[in-house]
PDB file of C-alpha atoms and ligand atoms in Angstrom:
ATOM      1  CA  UNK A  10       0.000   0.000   0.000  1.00 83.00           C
ATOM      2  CA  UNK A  11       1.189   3.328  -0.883  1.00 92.00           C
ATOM      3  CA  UNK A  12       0.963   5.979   2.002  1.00 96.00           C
ATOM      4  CA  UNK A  13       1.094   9.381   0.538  1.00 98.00           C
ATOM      5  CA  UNK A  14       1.591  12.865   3.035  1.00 98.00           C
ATOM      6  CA  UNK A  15       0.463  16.232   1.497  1.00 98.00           C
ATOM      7  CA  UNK A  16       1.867  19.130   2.986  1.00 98.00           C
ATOM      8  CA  UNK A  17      -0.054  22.447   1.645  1.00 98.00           C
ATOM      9  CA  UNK A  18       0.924  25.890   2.318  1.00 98.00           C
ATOM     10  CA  UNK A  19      -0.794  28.828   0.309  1.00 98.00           C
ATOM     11  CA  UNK A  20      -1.723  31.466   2.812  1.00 97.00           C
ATOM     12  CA  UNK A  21      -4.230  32.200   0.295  1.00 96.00           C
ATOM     13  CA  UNK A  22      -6.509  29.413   1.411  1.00 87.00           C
ATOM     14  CA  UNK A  23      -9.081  28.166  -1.034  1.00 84.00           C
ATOM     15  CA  UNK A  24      -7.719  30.255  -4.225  1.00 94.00           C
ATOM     16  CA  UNK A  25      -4.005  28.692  -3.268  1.00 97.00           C
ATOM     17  CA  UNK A  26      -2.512  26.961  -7.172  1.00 98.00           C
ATOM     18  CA  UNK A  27       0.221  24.719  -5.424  1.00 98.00           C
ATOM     19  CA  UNK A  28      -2.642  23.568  -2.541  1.00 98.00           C
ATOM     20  CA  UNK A  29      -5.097  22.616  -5.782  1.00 98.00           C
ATOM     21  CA  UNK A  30      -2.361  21.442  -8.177  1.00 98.00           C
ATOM     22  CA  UNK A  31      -0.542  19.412  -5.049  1.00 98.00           C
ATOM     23  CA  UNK A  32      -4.132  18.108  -3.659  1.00 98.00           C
ATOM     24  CA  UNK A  33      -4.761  16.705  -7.881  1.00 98.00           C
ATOM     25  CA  UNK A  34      -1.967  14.713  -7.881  1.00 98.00           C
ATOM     26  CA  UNK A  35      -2.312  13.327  -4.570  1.00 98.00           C
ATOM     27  CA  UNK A  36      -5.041  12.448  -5.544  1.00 97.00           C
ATOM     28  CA  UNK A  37      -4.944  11.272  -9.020  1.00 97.00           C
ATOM     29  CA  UNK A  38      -2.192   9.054  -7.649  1.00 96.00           C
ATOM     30  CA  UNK A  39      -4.469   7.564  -5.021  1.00 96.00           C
ATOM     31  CA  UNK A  40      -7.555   6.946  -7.756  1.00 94.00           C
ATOM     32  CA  UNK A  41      -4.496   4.616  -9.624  1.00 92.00           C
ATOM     33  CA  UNK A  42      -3.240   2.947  -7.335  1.00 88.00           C
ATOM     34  CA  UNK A  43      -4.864   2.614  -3.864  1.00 92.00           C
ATOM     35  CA  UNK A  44      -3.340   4.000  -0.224  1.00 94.00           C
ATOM     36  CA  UNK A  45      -3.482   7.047   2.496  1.00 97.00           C
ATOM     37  CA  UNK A  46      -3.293  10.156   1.679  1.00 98.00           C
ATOM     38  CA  UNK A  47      -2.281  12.218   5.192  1.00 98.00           C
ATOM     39  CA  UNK A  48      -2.937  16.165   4.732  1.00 98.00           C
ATOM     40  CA  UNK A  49      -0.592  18.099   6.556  1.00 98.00           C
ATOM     41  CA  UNK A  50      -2.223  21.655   5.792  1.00 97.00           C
ATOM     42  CA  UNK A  51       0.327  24.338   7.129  1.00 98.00           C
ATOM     43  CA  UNK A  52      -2.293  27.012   6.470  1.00 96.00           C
ATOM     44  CA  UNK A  53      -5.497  26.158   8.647  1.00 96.00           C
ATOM     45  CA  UNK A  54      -3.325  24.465  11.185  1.00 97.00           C
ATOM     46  CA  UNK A  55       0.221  26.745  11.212  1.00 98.00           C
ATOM     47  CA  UNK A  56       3.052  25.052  13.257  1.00 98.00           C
ATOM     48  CA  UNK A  57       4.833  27.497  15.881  1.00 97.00           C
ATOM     49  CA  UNK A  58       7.968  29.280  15.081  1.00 97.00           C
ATOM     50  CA  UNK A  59      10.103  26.762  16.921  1.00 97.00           C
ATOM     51  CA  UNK A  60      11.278  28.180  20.212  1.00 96.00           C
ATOM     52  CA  UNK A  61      13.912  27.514  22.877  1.00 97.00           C
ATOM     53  CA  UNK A  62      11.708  25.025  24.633  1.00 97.00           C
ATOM     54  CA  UNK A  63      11.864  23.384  21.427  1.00 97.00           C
ATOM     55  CA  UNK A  64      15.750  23.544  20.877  1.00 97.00           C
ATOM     56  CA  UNK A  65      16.759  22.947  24.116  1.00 97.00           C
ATOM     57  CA  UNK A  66      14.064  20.188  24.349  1.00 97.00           C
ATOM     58  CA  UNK A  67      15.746  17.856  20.987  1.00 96.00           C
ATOM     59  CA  UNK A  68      19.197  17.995  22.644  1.00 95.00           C
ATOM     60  CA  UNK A  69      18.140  17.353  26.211  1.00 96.00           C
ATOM     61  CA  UNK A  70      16.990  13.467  26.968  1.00 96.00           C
ATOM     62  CA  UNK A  71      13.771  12.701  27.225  1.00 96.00           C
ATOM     63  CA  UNK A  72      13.771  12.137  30.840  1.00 97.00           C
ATOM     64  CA  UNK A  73      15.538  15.801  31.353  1.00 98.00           C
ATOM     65  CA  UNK A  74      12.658  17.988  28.949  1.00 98.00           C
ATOM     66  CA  UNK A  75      10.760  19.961  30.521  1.00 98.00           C
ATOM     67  CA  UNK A  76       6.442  19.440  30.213  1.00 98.00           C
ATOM     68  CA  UNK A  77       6.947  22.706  27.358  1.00 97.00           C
ATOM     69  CA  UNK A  78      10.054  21.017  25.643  1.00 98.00           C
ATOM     70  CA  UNK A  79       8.344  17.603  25.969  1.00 98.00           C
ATOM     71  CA  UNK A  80       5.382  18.925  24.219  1.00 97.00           C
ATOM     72  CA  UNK A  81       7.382  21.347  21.581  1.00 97.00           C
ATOM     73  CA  UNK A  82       9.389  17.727  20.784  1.00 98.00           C
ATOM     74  CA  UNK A  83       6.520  15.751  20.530  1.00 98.00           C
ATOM     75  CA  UNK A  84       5.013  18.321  17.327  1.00 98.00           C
ATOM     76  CA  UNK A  85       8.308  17.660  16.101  1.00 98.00           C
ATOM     77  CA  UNK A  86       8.593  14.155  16.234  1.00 98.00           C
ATOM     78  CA  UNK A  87       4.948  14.013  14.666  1.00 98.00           C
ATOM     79  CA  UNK A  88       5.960  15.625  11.732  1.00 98.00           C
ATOM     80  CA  UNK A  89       8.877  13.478  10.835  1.00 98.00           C
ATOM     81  CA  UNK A  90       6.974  10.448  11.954  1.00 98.00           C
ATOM     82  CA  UNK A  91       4.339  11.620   9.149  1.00 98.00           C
ATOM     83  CA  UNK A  92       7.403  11.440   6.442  1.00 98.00           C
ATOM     84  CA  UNK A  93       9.001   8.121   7.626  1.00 98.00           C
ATOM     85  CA  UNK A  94       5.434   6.571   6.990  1.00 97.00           C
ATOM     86  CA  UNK A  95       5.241   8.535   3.744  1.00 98.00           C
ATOM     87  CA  UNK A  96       6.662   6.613   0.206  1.00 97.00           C
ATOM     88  CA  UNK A  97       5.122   9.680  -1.628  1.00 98.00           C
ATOM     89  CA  UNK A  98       5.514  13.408  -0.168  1.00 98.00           C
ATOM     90  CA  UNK A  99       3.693  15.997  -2.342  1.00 98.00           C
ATOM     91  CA  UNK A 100       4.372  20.079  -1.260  1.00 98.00           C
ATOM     92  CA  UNK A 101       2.153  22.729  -2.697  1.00 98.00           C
ATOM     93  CA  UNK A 102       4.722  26.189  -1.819  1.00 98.00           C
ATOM     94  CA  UNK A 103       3.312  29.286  -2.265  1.00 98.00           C
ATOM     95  CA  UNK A 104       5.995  32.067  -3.700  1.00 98.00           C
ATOM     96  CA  UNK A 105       6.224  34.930  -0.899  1.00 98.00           C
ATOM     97  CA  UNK A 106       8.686  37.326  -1.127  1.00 98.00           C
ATOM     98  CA  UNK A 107      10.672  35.117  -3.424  1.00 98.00           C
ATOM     99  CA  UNK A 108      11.056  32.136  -1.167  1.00 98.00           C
ATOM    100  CA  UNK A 109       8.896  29.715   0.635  1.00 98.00           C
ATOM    101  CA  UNK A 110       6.062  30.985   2.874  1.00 98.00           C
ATOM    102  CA  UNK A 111       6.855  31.089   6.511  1.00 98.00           C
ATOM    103  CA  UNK A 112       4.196  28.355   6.751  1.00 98.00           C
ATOM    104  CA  UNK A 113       6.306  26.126   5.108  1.00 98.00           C
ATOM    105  CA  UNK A 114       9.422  27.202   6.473  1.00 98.00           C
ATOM    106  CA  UNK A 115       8.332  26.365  10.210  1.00 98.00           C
ATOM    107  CA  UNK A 116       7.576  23.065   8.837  1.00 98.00           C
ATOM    108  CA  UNK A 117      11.025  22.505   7.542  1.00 98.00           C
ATOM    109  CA  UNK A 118      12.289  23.928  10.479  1.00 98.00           C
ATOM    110  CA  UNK A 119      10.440  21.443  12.706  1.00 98.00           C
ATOM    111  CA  UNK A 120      12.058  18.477  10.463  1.00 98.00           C
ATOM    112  CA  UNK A 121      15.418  19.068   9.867  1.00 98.00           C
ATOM    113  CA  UNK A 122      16.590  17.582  12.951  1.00 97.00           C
ATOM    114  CA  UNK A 123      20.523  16.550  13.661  1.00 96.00           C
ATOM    115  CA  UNK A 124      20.740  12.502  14.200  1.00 96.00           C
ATOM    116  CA  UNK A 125      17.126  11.971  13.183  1.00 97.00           C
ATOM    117  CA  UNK A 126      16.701  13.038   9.802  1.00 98.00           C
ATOM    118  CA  UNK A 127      20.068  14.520   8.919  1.00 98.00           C
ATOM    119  CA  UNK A 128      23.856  13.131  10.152  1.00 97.00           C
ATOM    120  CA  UNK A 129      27.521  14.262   9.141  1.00 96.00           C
ATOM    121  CA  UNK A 130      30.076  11.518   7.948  1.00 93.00           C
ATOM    122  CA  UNK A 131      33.193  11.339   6.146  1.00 94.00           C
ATOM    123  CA  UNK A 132      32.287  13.019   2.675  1.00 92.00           C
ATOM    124  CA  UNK A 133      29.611  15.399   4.434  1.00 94.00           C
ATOM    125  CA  UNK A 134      25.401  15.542   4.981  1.00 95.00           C
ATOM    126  CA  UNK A 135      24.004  12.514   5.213  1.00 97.00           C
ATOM    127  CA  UNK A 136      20.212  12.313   4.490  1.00 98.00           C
ATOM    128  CA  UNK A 137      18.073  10.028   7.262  1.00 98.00           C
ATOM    129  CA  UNK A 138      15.007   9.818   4.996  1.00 97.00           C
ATOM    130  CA  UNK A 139      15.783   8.702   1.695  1.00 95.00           C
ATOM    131  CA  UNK A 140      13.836   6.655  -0.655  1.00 93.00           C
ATOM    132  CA  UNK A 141      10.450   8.362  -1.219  1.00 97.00           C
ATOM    133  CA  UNK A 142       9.344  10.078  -4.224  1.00 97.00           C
ATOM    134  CA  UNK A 143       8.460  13.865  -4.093  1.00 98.00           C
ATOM    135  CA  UNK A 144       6.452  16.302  -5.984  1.00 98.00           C
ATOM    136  CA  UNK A 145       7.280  19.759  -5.228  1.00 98.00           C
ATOM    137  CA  UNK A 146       4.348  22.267  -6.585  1.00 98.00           C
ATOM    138  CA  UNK A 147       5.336  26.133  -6.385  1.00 98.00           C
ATOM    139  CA  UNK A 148       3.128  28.754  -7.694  1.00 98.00           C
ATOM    140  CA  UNK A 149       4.494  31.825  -8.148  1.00 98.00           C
ATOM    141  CA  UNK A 150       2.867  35.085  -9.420  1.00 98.00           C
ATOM    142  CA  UNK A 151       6.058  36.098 -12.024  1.00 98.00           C
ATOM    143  CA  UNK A 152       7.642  33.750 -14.276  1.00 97.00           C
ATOM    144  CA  UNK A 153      10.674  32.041 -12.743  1.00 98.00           C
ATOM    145  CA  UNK A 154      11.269  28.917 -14.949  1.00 96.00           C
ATOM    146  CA  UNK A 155      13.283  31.346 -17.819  1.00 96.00           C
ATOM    147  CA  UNK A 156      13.419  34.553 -18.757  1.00 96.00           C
ATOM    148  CA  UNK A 157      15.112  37.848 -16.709  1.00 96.00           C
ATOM    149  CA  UNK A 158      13.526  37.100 -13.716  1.00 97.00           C
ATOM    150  CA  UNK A 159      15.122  33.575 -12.980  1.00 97.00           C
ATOM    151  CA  UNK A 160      17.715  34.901 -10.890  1.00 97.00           C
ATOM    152  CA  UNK A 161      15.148  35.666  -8.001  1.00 98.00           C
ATOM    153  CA  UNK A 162      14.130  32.505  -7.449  1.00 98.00           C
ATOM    154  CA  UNK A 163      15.002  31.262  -4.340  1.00 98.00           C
ATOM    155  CA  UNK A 164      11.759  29.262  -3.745  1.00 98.00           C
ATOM    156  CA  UNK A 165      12.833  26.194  -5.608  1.00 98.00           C
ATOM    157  CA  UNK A 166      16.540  25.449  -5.050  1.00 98.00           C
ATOM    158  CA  UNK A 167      15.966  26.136  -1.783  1.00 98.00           C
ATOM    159  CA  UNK A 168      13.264  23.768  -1.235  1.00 98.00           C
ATOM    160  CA  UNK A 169      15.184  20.931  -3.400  1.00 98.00           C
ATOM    161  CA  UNK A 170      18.735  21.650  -1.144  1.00 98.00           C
ATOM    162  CA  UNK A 171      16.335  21.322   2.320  1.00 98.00           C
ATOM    163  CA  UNK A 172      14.772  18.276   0.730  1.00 98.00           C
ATOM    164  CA  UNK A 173      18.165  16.540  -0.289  1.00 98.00           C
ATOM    165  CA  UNK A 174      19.833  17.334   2.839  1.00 98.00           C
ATOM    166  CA  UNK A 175      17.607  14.843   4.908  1.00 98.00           C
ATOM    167  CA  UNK A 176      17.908  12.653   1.530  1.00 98.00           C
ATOM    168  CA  UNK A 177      14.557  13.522  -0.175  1.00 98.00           C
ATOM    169  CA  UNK A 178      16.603  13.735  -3.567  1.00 98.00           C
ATOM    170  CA  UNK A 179      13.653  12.302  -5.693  1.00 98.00           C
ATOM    171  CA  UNK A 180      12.042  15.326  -6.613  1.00 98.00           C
ATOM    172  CA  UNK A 181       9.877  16.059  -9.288  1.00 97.00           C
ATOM    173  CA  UNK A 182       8.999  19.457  -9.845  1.00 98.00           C
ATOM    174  CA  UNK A 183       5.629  21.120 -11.138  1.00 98.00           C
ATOM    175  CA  UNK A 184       5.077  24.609 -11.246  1.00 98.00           C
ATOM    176  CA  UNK A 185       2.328  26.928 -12.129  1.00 98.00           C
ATOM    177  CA  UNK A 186       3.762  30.414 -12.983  1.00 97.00           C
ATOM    178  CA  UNK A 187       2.571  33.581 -13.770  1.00 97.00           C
ATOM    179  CA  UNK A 188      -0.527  33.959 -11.774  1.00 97.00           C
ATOM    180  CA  UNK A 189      -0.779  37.367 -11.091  1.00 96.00           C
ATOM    181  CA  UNK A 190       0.159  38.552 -14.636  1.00 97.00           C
ATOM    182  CA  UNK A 191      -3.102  38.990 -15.622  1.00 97.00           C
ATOM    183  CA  UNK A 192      -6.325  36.511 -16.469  1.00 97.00           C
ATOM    184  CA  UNK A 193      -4.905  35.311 -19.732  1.00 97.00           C
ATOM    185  CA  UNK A 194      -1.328  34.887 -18.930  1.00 96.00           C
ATOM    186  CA  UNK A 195      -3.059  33.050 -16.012  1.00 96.00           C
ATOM    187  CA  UNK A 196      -5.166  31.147 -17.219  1.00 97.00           C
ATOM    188  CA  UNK A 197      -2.648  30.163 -20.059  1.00 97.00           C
ATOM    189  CA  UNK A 198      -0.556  28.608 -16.865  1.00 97.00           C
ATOM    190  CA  UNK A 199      -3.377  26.930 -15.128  1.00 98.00           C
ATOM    191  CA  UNK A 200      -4.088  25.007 -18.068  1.00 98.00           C
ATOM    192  CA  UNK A 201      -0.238  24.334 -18.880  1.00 97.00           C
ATOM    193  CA  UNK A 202       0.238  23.305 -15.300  1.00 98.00           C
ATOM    194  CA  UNK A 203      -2.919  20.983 -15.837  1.00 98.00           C
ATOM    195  CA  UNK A 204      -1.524  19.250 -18.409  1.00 98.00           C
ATOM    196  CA  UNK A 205       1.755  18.752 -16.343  1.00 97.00           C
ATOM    197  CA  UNK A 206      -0.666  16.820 -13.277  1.00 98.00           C
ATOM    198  CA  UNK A 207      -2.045  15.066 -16.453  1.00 97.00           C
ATOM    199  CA  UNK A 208       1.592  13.550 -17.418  1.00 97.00           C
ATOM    200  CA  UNK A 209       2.733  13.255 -14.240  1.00 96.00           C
ATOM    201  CA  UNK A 210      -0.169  10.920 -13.436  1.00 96.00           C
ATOM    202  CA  UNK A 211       0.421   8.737 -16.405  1.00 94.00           C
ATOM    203  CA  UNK A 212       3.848   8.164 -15.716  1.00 91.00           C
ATOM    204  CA  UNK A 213       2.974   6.841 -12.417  1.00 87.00           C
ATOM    205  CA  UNK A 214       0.509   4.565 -13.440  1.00 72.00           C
TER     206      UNK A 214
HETATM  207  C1  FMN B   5       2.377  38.463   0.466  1.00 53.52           C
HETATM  208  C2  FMN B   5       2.641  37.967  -0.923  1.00 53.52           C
HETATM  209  C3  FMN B   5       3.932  38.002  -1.421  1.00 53.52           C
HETATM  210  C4  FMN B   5       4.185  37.569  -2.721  1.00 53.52           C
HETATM  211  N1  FMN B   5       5.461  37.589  -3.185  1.00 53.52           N
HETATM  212  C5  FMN B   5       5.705  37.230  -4.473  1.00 53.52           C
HETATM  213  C6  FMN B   5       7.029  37.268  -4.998  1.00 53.52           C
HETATM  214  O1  FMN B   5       7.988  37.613  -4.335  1.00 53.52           O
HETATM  215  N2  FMN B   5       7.195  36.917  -6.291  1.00 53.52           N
HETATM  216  C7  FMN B   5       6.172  36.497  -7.086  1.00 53.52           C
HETATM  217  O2  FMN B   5       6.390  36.177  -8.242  1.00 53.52           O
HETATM  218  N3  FMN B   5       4.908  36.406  -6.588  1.00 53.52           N
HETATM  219  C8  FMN B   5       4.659  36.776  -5.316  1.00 53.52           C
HETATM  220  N4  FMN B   5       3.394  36.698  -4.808  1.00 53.52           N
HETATM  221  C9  FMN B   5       2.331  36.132  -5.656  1.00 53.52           C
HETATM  222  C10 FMN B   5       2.149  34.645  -5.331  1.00 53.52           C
HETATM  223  O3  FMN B   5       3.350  33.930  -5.534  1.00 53.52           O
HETATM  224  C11 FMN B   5       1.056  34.063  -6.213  1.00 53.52           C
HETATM  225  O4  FMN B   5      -0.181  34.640  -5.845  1.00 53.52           O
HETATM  226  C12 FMN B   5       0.980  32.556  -6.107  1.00 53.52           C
HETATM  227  O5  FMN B   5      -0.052  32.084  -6.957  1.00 53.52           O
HETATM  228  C13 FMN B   5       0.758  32.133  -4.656  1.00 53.52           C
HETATM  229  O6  FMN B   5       0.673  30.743  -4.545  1.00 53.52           O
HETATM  230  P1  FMN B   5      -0.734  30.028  -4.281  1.00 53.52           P
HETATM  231  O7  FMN B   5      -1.533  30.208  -5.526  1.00 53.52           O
HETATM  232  O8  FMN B   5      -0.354  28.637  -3.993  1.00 53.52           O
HETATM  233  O9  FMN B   5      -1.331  30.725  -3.099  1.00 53.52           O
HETATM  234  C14 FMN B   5       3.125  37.099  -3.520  1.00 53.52           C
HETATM  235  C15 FMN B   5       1.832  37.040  -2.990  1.00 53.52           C
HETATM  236  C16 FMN B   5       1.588  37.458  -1.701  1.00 53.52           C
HETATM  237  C17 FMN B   5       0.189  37.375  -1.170  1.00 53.52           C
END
């Protein structure tokens, strides 16, 4: 059985292109081939910036933490428990700002976590949750993909270097782009990024 974990992020709620583009192709992958799908939706339920209770609290034993650092861990160890279980991860990110929301950030934040899901060796980083396939969905309201404005896009090889640090280095990207240049430039990307779910889906069947 294939256990799937969708983490969405558009502070934009119910108009958000990466939460309805990430949502089709978890989705689409379920009608195909069976499974869970676990929604981890960043926007209706944000995570907390992570804290001292919460630092102090992943270095300290579990006896030693504290009932705040017990409980900050605990979030913590709930969100990485929801990727071990995961073979699929799907992420709708939202462009703010040129980056990843905050929302997703704190979630990233909450996971990369030294001798759980990242180590150090001999030849550097090594990831502590490889093996699972991800689709990364970023919508973005310029166009990042080519053109002048590729420079300032420090939403997706961000997101791929976090990802590949903890050994998430399966990553398939699908964006939607252009969104706020007007209805027909728009509209022209909703449909292009439609027929990218549409592919991605048949390859995986
Ligand atoms: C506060 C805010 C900041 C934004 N910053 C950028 C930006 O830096 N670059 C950009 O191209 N679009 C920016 N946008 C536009 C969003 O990337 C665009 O609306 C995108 O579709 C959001 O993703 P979503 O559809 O998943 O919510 C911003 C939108 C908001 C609300």
């Amino acid at each position: 059985m294939t256990n799937t974990l969708l983490v969405t992020s558009s502070p934009r709620g119910a108009e958000g292109l990466s939460t309805r583009f990430a949502t089709e192709i978890a989705e689409g992958l379920k009608a195909r081939s069976g499974g869970t799908i676990t929604v981890r939706d960043l926007a209706t339920e944000p995570l907390p910036h992570i804290t001292p209770a919460y630092i102090n609290g992943r270095i300290a034993s579990p006896e030693a933490r504290t009932a705040e650092q017990a409980e900050a861990v605990k979030l913590a160890e709930t969100l990485v428990g929801e990727i071990r279980a995961a073979d699929i991860i799907i992420l709708g990110s939202s462009m703010i700002n040129f980056g990843p929301s905050s929302l997703l950030k704190a979630w990233f934040d909450h996971i990369i976590w030294p001798g759980v899901t990242f180590g150090y060796g001999e030849t550097g980083p090594i990831g502590l949750v490889p093996n699972k396939k991800v689709y990364l969905v970023t919508a973005t309201g310029g166009v990042f993909s080519e053109g002048k404005y590729a420079s300032f896009d420090f939403q997706t090889g961000y997101l791929r270097h976090l990802l590949g640090f903890i050994g998430l280095t399966d990553v398939e990207l699908v964006r939607v782009e252009g969104t706020v240049l007007g209805p027909d430039v728009a509209n022209a990307a909703i449909a292009a990024t439609e027929a990218q779910v549409r592919a991605v889906l048949e390859r995986a069947a």
